[in-house]
Coordinates of C-alpha atoms and ligand atoms in Angstrom, one line a residue:
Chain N
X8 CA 32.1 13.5 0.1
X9 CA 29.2 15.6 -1.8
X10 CA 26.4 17.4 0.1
X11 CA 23.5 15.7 0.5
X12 CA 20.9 17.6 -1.3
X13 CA 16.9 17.7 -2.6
X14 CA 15.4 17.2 -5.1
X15 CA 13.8 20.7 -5.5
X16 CA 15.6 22.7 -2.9
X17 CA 12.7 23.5 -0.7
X18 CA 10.4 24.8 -3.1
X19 CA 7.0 26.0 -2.1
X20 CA 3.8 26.9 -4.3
X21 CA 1.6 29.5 -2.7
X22 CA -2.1 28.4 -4.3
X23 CA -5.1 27.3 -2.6
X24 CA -3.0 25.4 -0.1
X25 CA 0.5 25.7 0.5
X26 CA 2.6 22.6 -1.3
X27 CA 6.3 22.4 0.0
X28 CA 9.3 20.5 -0.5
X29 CA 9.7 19.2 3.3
X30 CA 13.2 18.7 2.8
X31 CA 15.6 16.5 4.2
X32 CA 14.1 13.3 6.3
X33 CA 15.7 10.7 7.6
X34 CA 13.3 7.8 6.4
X35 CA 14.4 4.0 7.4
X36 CA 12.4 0.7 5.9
X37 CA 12.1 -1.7 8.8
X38 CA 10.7 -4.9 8.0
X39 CA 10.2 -8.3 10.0
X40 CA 8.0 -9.9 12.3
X41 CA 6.1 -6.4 13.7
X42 CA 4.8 -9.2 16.7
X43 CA 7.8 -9.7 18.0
X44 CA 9.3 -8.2 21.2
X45 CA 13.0 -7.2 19.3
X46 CA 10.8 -5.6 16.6
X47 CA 9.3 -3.6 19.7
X48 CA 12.8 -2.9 21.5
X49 CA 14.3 -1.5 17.9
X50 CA 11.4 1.1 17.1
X51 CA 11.5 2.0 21.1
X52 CA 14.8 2.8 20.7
X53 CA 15.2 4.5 17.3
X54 CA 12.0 6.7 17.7
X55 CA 11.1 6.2 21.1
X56 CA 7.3 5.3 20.3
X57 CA 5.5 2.0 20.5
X58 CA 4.3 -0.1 17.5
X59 CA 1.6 1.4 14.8
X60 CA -1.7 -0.3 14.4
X61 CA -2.7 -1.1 11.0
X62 CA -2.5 2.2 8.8
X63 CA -1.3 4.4 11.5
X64 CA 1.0 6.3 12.0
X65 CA 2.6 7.1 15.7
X66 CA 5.3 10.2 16.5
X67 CA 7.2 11.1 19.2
X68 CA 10.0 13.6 20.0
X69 CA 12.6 11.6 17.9
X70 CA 10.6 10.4 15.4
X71 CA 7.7 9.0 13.6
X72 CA 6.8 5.4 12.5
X73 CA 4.4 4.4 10.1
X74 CA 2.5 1.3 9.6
X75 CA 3.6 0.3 5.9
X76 CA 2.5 -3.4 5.5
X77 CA 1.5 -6.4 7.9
X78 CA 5.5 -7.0 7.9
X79 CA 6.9 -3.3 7.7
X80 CA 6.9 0.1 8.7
X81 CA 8.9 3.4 7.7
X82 CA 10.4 5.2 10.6
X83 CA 11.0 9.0 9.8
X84 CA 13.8 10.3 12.0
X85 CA 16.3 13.3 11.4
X86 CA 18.5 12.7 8.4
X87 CA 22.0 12.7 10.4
X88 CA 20.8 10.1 12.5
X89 CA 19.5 7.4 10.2
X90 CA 22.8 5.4 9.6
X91 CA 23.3 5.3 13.2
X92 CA 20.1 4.2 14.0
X93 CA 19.8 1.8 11.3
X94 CA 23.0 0.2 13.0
X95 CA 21.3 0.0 16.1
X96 CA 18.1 -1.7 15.2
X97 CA 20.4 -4.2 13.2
X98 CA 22.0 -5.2 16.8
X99 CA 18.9 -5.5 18.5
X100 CA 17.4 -7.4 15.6
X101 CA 20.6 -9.6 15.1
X102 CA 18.5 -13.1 16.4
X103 CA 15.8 -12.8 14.0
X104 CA 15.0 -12.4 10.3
X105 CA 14.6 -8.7 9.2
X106 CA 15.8 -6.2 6.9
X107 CA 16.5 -2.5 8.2
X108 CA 17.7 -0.1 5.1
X109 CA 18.0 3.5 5.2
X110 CA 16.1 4.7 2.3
X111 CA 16.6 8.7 3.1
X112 CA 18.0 9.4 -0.2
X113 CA 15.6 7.5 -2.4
X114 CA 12.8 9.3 -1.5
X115 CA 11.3 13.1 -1.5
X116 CA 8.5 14.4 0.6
X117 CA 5.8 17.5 0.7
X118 CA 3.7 19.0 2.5
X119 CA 0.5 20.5 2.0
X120 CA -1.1 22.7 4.5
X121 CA -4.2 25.0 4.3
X122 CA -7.7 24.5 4.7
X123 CA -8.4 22.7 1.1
X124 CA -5.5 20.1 1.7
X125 CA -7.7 17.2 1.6
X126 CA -9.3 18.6 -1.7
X127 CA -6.1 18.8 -3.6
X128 CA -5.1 15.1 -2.2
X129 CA -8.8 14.1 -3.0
X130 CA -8.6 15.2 -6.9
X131 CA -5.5 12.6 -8.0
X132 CA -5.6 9.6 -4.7
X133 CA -8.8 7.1 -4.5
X134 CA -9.2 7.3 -1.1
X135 CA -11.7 8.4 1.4
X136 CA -10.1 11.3 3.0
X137 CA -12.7 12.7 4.9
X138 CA -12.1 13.8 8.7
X139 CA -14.1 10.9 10.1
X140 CA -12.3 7.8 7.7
X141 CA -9.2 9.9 7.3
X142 CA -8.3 11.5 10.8
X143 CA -5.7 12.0 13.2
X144 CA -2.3 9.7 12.8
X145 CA -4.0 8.1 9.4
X146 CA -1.7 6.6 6.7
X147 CA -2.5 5.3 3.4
X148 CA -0.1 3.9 1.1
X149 CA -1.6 4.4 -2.7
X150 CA -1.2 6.5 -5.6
X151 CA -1.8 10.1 -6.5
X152 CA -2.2 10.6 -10.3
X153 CA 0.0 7.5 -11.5
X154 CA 2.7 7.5 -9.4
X155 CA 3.0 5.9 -6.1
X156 CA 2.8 7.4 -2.5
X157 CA 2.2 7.1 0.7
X158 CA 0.4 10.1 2.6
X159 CA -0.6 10.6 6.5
X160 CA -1.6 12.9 8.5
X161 CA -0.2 13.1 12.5
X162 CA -2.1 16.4 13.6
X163 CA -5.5 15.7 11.1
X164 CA -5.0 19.3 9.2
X165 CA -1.6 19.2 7.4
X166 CA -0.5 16.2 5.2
X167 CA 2.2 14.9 4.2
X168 CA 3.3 13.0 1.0
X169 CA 6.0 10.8 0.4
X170 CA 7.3 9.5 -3.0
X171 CA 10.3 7.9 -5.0
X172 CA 13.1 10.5 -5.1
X173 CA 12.8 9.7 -9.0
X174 CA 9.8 11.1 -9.3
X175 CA 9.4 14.0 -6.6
X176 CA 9.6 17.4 -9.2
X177 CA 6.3 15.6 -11.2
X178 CA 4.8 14.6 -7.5
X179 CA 5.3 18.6 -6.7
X180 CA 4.2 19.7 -10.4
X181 CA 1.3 17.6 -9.6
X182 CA 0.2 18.7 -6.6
X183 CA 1.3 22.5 -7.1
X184 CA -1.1 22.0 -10.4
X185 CA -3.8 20.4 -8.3
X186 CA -3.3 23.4 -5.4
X187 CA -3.9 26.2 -8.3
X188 CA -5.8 29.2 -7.1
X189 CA -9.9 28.9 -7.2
X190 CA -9.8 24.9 -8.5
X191 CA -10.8 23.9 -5.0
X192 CA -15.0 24.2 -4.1
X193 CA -16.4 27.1 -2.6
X194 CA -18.1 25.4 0.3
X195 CA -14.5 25.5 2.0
Chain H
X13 CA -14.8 -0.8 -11.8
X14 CA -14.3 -3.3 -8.9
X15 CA -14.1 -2.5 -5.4
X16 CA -11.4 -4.7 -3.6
X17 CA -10.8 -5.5 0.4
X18 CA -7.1 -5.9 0.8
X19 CA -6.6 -8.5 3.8
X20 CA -3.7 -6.9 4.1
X21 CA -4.3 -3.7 4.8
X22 CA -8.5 -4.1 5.8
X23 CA -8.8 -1.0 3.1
X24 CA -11.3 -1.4 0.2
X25 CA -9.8 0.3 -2.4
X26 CA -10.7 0.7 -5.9
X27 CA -9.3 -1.5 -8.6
X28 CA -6.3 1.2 -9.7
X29 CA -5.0 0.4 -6.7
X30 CA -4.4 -3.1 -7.5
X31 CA -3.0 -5.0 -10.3
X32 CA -4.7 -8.1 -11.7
X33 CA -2.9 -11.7 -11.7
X34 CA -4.9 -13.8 -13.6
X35 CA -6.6 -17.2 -12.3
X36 CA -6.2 -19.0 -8.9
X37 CA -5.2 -22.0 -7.9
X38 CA -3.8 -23.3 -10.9
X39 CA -1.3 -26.3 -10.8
X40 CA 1.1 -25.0 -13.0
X41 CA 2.6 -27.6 -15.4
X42 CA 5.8 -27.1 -16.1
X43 CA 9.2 -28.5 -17.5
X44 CA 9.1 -32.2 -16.9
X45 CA 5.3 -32.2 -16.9
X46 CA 3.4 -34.6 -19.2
X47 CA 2.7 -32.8 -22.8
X48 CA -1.2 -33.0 -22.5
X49 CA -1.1 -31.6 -18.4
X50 CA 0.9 -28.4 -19.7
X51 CA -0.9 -28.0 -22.9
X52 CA -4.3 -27.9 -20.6
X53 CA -2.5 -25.5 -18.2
X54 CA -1.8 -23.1 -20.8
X55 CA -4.4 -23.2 -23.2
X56 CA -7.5 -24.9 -22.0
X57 CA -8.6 -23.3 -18.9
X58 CA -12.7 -23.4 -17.8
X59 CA -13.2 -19.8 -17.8
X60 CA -16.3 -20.2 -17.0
X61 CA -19.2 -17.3 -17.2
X62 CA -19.9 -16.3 -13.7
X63 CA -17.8 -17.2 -10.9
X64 CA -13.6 -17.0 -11.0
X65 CA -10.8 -17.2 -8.9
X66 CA -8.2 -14.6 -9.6
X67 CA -5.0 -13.6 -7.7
X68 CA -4.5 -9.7 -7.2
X69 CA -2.0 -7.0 -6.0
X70 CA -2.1 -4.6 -3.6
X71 CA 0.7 -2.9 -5.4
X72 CA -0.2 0.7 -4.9
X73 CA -0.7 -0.8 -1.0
X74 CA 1.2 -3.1 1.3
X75 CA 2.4 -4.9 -2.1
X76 CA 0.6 -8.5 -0.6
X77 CA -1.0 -10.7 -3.2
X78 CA -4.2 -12.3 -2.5
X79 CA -7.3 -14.3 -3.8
X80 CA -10.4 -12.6 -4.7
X81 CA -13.9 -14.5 -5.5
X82 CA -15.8 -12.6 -7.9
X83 CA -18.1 -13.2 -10.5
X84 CA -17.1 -11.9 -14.2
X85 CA -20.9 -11.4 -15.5
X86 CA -21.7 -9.5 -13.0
X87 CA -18.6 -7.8 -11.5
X88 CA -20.1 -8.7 -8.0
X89 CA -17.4 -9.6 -5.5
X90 CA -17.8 -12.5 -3.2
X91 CA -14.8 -11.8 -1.2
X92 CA -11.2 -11.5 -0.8
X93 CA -8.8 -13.9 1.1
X94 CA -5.3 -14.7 1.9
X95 CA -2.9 -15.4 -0.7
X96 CA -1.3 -18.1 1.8
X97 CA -3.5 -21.1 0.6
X98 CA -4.3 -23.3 -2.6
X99 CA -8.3 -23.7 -2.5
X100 CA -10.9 -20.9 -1.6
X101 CA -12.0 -20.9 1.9
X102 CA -15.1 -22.4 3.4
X103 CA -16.5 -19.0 4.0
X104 CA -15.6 -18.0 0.6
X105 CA -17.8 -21.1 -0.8
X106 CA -20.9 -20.8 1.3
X107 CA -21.6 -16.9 0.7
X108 CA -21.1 -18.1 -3.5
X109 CA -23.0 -20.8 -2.9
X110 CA -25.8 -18.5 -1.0
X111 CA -25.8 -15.7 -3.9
X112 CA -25.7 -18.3 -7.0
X113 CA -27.4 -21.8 -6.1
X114 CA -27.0 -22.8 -9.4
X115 CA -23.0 -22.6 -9.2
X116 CA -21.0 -25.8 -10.0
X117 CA -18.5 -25.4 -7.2
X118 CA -15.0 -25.2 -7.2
X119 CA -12.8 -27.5 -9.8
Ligands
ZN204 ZN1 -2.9 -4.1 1.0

């Protein structure tokens, strides 16, 4: 059995905001009916947190889950748990049509913390990310430069990016480039 | 550039964000079709100058398809709706039918 590893080890670049390599994540696609009361049950028990509304994203002491698509959500749990979990949302989902996959290993995630955060996001996503569209426990699924992400923030200061695995050292060349020192504006 | 409302996701997003899909509400004529009905299907659509019917992606988004009522001359959009249904909506219609009187109506 190899170590699971990442993709860039942890990196960090130190420019106007802090990019990092978040490391390992236990990230499970749930998808289904998000009405129905089993759907409920399963993320109550995997992440101890009720349902997201529409583009939120809700966290807990286990766990987060994120509001993905009228008929899915991401749950982010610690990486050692996510097979077990996945197993037990497939029980309590047994009666009714849904798919539950750990995805942990197909995808890579950063953070980026500092005051400019929203700048850096701002210069490659089309999205509003101002405090009063973009706040607290937001989530957007969309792209930054050409490649596909989703990004949220749970506290409304530090985001966090998510990508395809196959693409995670451009996502962090990206947004290290995008974080370089004095490319942010002055009013912040 | 084109400013879409996913019903999806209830985001407006900008048209990177989504991925064109051509016309709407097409019977599409296939294998076992008469020669003339599939011959019209491919190659002689109205396209007319004004207002269309297209199918779009949110695929940057919640991946959904949908319908979007806009009007090529003008790139003014009219609105979006479900991808769950065959014919444009009755609200859909009135507010084309409110901004361009002159409109032929659908099919
Ligand atoms: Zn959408």
């Amino acid at each position: 059995m190899s170590n699971a590893a990442f993709i860039l080890n942890g990196a960090a670049f130190e420019g106007a905001v802090t990019v990092t390599e978040a490391g390992l994540r236990g990230m499970i696609t749930l998808r289904g009916d998000l009405g129905s009361e089993a759907m409920e049950k399963a993320v109550k028990a995997s992440v101890g947190v009720a349902l997201p509304k529409q583009r939120k994203i809700k966290s807990g002491k286990r766990g987060a889950v994120a509001w993905m698509s009228p008929d899915e959500l991401l749950l982010l749990v610690d990486y050692d748990q996510a097979d077990m979990l996945v197993a037990k949302m497939k029980s309590i989902l047994a009666e009714e049509h849904h798919l539950v996959v750990n995805v942990s290993d197909a995808r890579s995630m950063f953070t980026l913390s500092g005051a400019g955060a929203r700048e850096v996001l701002a210069k490659g996503a089309p999205v509003d990310l101002s405090h009063s569209v973009f706040g607290k426990g937001a989530i957007r699924r969309s792209r930054i430069g050409q490649i596909a992400a989703a990004f949220w923030t749970l506290d409304g200061e530090e985001l966090e990016v998510v990508c395809f695995r196959s693409v995670g050292a451009f996502m962090y060349d990206w947004l290290s480039t995008a974080a370089a020192k004095g490319s942010l504006p002055e009013y912040l | 550039m084109l400013i879409l409302k996913c019903p999806y996701c209830g985001v407006s997003a900008e048209e990177t964000e989504f991925t064109p899909g051509g016309e709407a509400h097409l019977t599409r004529y296939t294998s076992g079709s008469e020669d003339q009905a599939f011959t019209d299907y491919l190659f002689a659509r109205k396209n007319p100058r004004g207002v269309h019917f297209e199918r779009w992606r949110h695929v940057f988004g919640c991946g959904k398809w949908f319908h979007t009522a806009r009007c090529t001359a003008t790139l003014e959009v009219f609105g979006t709706y479900t991808g769950q249904t065959s014919t444009p909506p009755d609200n859909i219609i009135a507010v084309i039918k409110a901004k361009r009187p002159e409109w032929e109506g659908f099919k």
